[in-house]
PDB file of C-alpha atoms and ligand atoms in Angstrom:
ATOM      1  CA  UNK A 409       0.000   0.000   0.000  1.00  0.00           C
ATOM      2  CA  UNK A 410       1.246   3.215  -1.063  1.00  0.00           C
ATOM      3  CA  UNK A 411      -0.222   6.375   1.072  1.00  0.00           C
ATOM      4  CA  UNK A 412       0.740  10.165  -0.008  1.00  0.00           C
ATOM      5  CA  UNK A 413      -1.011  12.459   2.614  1.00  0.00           C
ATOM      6  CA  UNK A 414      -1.908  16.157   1.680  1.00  0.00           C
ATOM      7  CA  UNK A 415      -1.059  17.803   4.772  1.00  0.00           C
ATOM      8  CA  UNK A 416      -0.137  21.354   6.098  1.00  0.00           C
ATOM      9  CA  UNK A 417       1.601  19.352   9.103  1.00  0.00           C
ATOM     10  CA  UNK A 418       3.600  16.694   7.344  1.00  0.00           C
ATOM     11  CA  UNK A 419       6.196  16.231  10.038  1.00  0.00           C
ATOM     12  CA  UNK A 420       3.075  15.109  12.193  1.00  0.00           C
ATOM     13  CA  UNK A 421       1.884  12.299   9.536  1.00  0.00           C
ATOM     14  CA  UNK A 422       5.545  10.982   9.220  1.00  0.00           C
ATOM     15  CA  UNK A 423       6.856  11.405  12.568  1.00  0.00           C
ATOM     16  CA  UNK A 424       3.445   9.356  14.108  1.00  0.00           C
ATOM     17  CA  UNK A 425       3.511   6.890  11.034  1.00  0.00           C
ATOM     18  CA  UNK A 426       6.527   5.437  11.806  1.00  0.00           C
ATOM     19  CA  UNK A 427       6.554   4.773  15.007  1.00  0.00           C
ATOM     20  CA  UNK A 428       6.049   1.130  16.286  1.00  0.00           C
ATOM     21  CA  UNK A 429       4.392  -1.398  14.003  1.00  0.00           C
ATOM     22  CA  UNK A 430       3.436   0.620  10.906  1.00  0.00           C
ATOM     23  CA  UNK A 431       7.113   1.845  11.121  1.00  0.00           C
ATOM     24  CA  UNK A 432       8.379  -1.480  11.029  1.00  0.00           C
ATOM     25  CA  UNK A 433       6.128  -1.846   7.959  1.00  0.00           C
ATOM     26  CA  UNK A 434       7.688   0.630   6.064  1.00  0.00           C
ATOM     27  CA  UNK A 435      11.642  -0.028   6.965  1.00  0.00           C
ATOM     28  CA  UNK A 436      10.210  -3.512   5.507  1.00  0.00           C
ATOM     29  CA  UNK A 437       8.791  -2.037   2.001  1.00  0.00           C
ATOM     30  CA  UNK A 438       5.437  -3.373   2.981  1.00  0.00           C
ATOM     31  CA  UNK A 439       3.963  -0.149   3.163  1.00  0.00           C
ATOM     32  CA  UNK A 440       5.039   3.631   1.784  1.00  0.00           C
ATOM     33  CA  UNK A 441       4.420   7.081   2.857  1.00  0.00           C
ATOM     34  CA  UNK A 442       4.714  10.024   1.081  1.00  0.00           C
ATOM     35  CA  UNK A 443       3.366  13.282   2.115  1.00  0.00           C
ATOM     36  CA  UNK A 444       2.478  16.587   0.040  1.00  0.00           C
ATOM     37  CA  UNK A 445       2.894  20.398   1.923  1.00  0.00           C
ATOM     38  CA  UNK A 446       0.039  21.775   1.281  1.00  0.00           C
ATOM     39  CA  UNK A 447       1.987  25.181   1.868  1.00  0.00           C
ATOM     40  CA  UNK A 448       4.417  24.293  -0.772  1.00  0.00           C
ATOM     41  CA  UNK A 449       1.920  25.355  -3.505  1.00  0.00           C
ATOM     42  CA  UNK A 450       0.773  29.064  -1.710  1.00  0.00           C
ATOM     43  CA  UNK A 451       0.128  31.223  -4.131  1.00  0.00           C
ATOM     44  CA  UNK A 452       1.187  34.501  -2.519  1.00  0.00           C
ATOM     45  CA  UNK A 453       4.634  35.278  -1.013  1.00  0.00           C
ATOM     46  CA  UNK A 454       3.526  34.650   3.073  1.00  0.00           C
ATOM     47  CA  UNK A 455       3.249  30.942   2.163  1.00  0.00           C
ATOM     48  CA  UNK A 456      -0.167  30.793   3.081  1.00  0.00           C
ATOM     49  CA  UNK A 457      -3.085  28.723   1.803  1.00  0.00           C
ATOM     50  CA  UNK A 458      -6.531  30.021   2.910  1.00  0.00           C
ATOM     51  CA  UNK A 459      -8.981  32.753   2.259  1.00  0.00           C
ATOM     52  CA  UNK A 460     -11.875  34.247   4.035  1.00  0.00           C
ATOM     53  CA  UNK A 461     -15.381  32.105   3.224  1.00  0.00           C
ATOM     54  CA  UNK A 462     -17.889  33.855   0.706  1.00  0.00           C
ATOM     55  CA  UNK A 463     -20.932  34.844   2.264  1.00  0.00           C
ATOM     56  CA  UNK A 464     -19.025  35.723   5.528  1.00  0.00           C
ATOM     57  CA  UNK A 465     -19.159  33.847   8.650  1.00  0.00           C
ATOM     58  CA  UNK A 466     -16.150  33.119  11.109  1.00  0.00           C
ATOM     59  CA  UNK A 467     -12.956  31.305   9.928  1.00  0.00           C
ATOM     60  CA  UNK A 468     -10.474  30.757   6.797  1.00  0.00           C
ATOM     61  CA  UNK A 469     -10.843  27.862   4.203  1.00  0.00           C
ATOM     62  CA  UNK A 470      -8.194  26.373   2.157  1.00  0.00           C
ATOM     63  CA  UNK A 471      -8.214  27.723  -1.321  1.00  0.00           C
ATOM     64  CA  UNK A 472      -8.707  25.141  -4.419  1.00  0.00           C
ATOM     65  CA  UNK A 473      -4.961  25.797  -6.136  1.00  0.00           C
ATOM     66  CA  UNK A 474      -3.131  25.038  -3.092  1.00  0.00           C
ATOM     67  CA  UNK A 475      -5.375  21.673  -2.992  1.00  0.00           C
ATOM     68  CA  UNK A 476      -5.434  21.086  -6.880  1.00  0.00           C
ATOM     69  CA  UNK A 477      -1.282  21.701  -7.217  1.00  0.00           C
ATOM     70  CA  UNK A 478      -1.056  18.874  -3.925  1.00  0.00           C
ATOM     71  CA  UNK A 479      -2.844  16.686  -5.752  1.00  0.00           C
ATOM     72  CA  UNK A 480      -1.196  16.683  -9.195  1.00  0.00           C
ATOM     73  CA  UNK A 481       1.598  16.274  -6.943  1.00  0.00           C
ATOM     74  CA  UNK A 482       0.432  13.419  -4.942  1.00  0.00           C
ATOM     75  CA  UNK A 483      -0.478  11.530  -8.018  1.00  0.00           C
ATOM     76  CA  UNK A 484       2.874  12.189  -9.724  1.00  0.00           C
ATOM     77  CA  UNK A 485       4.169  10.922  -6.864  1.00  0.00           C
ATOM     78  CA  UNK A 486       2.429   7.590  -6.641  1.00  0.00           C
ATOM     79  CA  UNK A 487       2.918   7.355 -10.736  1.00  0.00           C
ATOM     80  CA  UNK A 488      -1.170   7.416 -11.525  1.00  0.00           C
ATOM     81  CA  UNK A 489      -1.803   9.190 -14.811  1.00  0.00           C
ATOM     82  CA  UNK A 490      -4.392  11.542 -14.956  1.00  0.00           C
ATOM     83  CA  UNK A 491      -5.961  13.743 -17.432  1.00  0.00           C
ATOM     84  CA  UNK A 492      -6.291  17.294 -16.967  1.00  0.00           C
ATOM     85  CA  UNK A 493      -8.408  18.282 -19.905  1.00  0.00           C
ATOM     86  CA  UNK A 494     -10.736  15.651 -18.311  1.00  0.00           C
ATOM     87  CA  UNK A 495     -13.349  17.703 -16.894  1.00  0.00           C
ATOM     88  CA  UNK A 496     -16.364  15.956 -16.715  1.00  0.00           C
ATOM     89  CA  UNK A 497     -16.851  14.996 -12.969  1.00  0.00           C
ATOM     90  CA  UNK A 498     -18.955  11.584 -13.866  1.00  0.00           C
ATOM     91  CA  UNK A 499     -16.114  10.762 -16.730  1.00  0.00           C
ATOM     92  CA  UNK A 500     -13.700  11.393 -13.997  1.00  0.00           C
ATOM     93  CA  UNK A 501     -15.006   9.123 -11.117  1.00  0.00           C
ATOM     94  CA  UNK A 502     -15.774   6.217 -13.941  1.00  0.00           C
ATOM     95  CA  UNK A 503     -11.954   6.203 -14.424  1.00  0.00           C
ATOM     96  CA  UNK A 504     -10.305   3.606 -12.442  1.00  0.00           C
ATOM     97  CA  UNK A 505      -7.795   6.367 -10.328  1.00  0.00           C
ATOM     98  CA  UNK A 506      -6.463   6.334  -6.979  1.00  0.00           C
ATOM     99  CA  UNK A 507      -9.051   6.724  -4.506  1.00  0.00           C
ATOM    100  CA  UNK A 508      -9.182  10.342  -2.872  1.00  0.00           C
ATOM    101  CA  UNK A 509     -10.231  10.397   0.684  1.00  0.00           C
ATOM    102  CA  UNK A 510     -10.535  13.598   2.443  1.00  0.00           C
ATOM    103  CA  UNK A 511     -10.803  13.616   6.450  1.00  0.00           C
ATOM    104  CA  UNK A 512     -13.993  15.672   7.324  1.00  0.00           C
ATOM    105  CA  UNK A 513     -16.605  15.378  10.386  1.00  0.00           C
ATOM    106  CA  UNK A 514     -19.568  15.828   7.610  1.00  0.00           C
ATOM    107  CA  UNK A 515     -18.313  12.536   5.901  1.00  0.00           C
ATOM    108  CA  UNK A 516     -19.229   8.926   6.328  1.00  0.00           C
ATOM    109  CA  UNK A 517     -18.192   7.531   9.080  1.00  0.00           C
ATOM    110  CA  UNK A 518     -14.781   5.454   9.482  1.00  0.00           C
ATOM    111  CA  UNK A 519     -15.549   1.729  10.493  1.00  0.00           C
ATOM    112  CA  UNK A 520     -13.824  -1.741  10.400  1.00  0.00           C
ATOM    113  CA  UNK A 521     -15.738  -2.473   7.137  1.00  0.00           C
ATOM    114  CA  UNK A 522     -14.636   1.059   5.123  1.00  0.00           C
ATOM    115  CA  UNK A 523     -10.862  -0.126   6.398  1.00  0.00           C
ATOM    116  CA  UNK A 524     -11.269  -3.661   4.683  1.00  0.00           C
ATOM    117  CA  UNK A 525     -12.157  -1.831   1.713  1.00  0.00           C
ATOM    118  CA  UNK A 526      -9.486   0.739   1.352  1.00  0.00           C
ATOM    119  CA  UNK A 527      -6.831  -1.861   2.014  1.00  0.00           C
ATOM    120  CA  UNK A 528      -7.628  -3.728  -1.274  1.00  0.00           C
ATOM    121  CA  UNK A 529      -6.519  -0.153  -2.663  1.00  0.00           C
ATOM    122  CA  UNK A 530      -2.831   0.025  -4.420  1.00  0.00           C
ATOM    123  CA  UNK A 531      -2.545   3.139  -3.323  1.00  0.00           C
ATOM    124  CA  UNK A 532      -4.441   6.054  -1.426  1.00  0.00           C
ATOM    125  CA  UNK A 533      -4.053   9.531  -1.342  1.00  0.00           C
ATOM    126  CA  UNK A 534      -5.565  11.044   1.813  1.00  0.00           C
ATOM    127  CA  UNK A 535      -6.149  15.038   2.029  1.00  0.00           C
ATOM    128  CA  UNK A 536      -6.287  16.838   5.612  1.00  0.00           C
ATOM    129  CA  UNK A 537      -8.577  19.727   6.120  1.00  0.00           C
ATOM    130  CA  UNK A 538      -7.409  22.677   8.379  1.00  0.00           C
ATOM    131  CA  UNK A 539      -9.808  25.787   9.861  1.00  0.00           C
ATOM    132  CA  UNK A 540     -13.090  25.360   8.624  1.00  0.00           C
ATOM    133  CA  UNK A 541     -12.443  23.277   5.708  1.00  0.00           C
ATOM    134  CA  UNK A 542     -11.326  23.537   2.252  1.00  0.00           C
ATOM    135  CA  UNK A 543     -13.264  24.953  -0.976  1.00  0.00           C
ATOM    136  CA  UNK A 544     -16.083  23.088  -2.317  1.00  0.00           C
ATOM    137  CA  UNK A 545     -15.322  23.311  -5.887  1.00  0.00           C
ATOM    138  CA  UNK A 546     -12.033  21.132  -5.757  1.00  0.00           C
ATOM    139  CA  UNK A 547     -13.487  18.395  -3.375  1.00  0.00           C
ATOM    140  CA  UNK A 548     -16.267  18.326  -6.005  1.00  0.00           C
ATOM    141  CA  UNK A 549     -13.172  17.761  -8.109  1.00  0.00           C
ATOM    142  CA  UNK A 550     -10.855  15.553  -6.796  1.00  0.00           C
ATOM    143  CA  UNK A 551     -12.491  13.409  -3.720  1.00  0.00           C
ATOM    144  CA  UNK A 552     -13.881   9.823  -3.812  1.00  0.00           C
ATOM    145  CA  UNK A 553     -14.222   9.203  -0.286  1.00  0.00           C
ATOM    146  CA  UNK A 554     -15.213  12.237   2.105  1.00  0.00           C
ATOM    147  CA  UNK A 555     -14.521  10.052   5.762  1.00  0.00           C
ATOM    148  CA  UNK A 556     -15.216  11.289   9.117  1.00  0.00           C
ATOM    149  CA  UNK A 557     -13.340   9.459  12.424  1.00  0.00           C
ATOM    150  CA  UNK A 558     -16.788  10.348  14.282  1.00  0.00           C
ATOM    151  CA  UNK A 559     -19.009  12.681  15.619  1.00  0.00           C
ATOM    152  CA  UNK A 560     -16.993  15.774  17.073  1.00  0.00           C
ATOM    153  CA  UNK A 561     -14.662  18.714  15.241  1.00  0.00           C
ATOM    154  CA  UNK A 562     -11.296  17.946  15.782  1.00  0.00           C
ATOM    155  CA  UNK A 563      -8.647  21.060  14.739  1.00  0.00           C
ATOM    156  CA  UNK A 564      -7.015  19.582  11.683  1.00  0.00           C
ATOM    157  CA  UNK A 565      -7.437  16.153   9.525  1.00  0.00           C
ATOM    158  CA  UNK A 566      -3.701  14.803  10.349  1.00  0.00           C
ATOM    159  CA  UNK A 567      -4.814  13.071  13.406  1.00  0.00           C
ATOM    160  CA  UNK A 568      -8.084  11.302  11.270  1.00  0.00           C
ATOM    161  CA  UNK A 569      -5.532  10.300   8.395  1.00  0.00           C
ATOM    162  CA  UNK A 570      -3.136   8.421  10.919  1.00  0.00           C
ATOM    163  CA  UNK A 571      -6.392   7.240  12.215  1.00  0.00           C
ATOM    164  CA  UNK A 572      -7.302   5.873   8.459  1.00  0.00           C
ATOM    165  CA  UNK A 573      -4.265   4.349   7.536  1.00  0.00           C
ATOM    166  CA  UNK A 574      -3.455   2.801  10.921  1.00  0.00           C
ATOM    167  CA  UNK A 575      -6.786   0.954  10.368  1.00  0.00           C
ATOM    168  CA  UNK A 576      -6.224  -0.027   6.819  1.00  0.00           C
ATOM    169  CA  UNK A 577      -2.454  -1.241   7.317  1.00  0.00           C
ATOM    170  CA  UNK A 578      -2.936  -3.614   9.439  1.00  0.00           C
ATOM    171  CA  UNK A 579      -5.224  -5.412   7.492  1.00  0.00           C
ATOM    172  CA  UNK A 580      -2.271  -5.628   4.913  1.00  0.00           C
ATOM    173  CA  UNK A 581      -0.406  -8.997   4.616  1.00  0.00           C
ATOM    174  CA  UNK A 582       2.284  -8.961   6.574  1.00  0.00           C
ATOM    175  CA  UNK A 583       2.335  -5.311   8.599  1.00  0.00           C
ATOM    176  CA  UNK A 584       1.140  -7.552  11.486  1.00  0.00           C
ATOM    177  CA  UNK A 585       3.257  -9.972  12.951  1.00  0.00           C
ATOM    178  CA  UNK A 586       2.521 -13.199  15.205  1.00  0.00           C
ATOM    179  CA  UNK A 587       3.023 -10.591  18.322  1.00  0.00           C
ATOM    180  CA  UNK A 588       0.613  -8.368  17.232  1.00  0.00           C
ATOM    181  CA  UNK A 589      -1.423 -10.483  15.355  1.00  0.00           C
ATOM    182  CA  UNK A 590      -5.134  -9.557  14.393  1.00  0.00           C
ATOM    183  CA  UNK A 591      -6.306 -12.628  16.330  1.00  0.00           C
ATOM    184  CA  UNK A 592     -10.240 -12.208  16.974  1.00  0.00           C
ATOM    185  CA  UNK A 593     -10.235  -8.552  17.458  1.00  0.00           C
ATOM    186  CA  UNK A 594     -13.535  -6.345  18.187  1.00  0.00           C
ATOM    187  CA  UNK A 595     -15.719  -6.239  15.247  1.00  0.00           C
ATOM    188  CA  UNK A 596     -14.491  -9.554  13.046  1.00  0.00           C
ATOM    189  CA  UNK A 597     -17.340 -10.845  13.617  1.00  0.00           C
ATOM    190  CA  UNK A 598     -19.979  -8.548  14.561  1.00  0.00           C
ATOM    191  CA  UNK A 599     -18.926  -8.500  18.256  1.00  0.00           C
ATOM    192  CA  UNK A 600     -16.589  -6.662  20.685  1.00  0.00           C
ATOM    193  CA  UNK A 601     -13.813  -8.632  21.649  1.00  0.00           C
ATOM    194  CA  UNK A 602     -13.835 -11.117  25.119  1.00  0.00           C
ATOM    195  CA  UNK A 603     -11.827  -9.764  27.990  1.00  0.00           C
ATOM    196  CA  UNK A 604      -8.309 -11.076  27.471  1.00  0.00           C
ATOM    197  CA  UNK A 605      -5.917 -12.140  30.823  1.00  0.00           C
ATOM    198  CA  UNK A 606      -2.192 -12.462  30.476  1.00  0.00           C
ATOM    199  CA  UNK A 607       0.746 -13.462  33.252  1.00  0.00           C
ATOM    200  CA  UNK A 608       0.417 -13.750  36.352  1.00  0.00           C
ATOM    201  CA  UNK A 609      -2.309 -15.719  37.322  1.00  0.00           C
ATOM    202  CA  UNK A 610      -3.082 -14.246  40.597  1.00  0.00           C
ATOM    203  CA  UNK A 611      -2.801 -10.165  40.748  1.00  0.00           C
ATOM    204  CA  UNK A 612      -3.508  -7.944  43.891  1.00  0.00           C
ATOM    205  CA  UNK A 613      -6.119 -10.867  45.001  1.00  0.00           C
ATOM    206  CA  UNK A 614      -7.463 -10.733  41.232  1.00  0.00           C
ATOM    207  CA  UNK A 615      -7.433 -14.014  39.409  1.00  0.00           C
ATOM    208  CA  UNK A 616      -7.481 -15.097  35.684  1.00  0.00           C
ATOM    209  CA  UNK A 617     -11.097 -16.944  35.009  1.00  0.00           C
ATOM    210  CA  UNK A 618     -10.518 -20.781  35.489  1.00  0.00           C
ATOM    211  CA  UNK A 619     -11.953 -21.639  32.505  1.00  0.00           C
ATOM    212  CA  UNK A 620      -8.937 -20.290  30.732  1.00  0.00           C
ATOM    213  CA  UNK A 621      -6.742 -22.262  32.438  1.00  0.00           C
ATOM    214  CA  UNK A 622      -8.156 -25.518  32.142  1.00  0.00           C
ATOM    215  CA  UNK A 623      -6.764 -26.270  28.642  1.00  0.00           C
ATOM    216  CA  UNK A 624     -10.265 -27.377  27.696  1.00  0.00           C
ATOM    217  CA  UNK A 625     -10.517 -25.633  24.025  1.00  0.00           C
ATOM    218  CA  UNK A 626     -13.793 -25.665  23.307  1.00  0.00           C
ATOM    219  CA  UNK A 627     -14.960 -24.541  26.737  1.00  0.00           C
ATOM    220  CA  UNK A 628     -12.471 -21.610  26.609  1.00  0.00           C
ATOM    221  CA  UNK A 629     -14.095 -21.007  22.891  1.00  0.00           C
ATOM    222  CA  UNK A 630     -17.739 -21.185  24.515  1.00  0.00           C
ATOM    223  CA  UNK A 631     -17.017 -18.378  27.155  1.00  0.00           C
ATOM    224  CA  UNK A 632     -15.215 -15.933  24.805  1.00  0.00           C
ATOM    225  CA  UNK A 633     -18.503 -16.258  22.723  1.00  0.00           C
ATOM    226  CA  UNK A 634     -20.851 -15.436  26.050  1.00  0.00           C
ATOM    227  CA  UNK A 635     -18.203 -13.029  27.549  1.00  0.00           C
ATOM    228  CA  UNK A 636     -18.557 -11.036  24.100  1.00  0.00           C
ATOM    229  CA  UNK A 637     -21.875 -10.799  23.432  1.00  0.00           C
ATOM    230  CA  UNK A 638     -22.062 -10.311  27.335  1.00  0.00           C
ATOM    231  CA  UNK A 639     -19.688  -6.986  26.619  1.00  0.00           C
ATOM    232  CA  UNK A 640     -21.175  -6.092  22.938  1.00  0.00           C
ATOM    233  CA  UNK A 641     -24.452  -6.221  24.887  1.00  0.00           C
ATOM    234  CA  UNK A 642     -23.433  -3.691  27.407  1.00  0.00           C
ATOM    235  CA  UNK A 643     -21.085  -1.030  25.264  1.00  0.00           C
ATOM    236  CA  UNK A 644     -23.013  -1.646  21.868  1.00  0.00           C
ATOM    237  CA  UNK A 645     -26.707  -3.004  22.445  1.00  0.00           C
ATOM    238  CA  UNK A 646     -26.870  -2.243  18.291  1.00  0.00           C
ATOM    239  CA  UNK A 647     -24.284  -4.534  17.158  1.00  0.00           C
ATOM    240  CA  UNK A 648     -25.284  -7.278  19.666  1.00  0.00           C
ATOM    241  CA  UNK A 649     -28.949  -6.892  17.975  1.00  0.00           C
ATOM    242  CA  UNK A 650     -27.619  -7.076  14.253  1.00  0.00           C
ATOM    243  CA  UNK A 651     -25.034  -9.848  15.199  1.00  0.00           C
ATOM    244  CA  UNK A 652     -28.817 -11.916  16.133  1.00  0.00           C
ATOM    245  CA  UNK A 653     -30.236 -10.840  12.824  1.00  0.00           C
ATOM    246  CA  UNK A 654     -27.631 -11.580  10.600  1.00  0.00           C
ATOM    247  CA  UNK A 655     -28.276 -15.528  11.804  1.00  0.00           C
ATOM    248  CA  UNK A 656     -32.039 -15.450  11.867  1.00  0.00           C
ATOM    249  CA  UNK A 657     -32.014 -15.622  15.931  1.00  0.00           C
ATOM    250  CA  UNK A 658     -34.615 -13.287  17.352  1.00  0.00           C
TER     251      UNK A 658
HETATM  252  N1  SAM B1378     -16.165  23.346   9.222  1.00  0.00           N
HETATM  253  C1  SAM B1378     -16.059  21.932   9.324  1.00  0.00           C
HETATM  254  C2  SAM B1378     -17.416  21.330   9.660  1.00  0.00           C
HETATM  255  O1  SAM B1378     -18.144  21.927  10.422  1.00  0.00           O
HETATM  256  O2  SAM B1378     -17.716  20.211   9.172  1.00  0.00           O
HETATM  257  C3  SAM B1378     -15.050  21.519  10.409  1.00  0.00           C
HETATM  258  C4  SAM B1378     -13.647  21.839  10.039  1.00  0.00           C
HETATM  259  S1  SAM B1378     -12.486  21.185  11.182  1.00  0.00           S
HETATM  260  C5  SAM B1378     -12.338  22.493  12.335  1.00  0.00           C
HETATM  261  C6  SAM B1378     -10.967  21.261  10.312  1.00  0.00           C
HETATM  262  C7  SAM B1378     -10.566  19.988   9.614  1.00  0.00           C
HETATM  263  O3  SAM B1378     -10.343  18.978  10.582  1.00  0.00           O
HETATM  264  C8  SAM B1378     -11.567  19.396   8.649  1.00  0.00           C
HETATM  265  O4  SAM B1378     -11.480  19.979   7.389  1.00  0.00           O
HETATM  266  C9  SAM B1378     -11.174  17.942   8.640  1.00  0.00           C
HETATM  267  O5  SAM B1378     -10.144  17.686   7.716  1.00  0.00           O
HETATM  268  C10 SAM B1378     -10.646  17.720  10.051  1.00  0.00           C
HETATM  269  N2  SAM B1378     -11.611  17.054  10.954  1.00  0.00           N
HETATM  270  C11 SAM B1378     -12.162  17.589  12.058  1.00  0.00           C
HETATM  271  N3  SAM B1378     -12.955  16.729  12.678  1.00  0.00           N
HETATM  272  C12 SAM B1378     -12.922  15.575  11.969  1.00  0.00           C
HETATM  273  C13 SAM B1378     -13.550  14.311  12.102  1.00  0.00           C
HETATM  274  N4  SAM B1378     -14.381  14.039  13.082  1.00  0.00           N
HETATM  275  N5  SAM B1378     -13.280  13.371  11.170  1.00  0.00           N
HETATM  276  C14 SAM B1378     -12.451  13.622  10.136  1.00  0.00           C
HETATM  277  N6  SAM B1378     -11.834  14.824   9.949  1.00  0.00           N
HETATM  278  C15 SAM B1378     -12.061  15.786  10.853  1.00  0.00           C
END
C-alpha cells in the first residue's frame, strides 16, 4: 500500500507513522508514505493557503490551487496518470484512479468495514482539512471518499488520516506480525472482543477466570462467545442486535 497524505503538518503524519508497528512496515517495504505540503503550492509570497469564506461567517478555508497543485503532486508521486483536460466529474469518477479520501466530520463515518475496503486499494491519497475546511469546488473535483473518524470537530485532519491508515495497514499482509497479530479482534465478527488475561495468574487478590486455564478448548471457545456478546451487549446493544439478525435468531 502506497499512502501520499496532503497535509499542512507533514512532520506530524511521518513522525506518528513510523513509530512502532506501521514503522516497522515501512523499513520492511510493505507499506510507503509520502506526504504533500500543502503550503508548498501558496500562491502569494507569506506561504499561506486560505482565504476568508464567501458569504461571511467566522474562519479561513483552504483555497482550491493550493489543494489542486497537492494533488497533481500526490499523483505524480504515486505514478497514476491523470488527465487534466478531463473535466467531466462523472467521466472522472468512472476512471479507475487512486481513490481520494478527504478527512472531514460531515463525511461517512470510518468503520472496520470502510478499512477492509481501502486496504484492497494500491494506493491512497488522503487530504487533511485545516480551519473550517477547504473549498467546495475542488473536493467536487478531486475526492472519492469524504470520511469522518466520528461525531466531534477535531482542529485539523492529520490526526483522522493516521487514524485511516493505521486501520487499513494492518489489514495488509504482513504489517502484522505473530506478536501483534489480528487474532479475533472487536468487530471480526460482529462483536466486541472477550476480555483477554495475560501473566500472572493471581494479581492484587485478582485471578485469571478458570476456565482459561483448564486447557479445555472448546470450553475456553464457549465463554469468549458469552463473555462477548455479554460486553457487545453492554457497550453496543446495536451490534449485539444485528449480530442476532444476521443468523435469523430473534
Ligand atoms: N467546518 C467543518 C465542519 O463543520 O464540518 C469543520 C472543520 S475542522 C475544524 C478542520 C478539519 O479537521 C476538517 O477539514 C477535517 O479535515 C478535520 N476534521 C475535524 N474533525 C474531523 C472528524 N471528526 N473526522 C475527520 N476529519 C475531521
Amino acid at each position: 500500500m502506497k499512502y501520499c497524505v496532503i497535509t499542512l503538518f507533514p512532520e506530524l503524519i511521518e513522525n506518528a507513522f513510523s513509530t512502532s508497528i506501521t514503522g516497522r512496515a515501512l523499513s520492511e517495504g510493505i507499506l510507503s508514505l509520502d506526504t504533500v505540503s500543502l503550503r508548498a503550492f501558496s500562491q502569494n509570497s507569506y506561504g499561506s493557503v486560505d482565504d476568508y469564506t464567501y458569504g461571511g461567517g467566522a474562519g479561513m478555508l483552504i483555497q482550491c490551487e493550493p489543494v489542486w497543485l497537492a494533488y497533481q503532486e500526490a499523483l505524480s508521486r504515486i505514478e497514476t496518470k491523470f488527465d487534466e483536460e478531463c473535466d467531466e466529474l462523472s467521466t472522472i469518477r468512472e476512471e479507475k484512479r487512486t481513490r481520494v479520501i478527504y478527512t472531514s466530520p460531515a463525511g461517512r463515518v470510518f468503520d472496520e468495514g470502510m478499512a477492509e475496503e481501502f486496504s484492497r486499494e494500491e494506493s491512497l491519497i488522503i487530504l487533511c482539512g485545516h480551519y473550517e475546511g477547504v473549498d467546495q469546488r475542488v473536493l467536487d473535483r478531486i475526492v472519492t471518499d469524504e470520511v469522518s473518524i466520528g461525531d466531534y470537530v477535531l482542529t485539523g485532519g492529520e490526526l483522522p488520516a493516521l487514524v485511516i491508515m493505521d486501520a487499513v495497514s494492518r489489514r495488509i499482509p504482513g504489517v502484522l506480525n505473530n506478536e501483534d497479530s489480528a487474532g479475533s479482534e472487536s468487530f471480526e465478527n460482529g462483536l466486541l472482543e472477550y476480555p483477554q488475561y495475560t501473566r500472572p495468574k493471581e494479581w492484587r487478590g485478582l485471578s485469571v477466570p478458570d476456565i482459561l486455564l483448564s486447557g479445555d478448548h472448546q470450553a475456553v471457545e464457549t465463554w469468549r462467545l458469552t463473555e462477548a456478546k455479554k460486553k457487545t451487549k453492554e457497550m453496543r446493544p446495536e451490534l449485539l442486535e444485528k449480530w442476532y439478525k444476521d443468523r435469523g435468531i430473534m
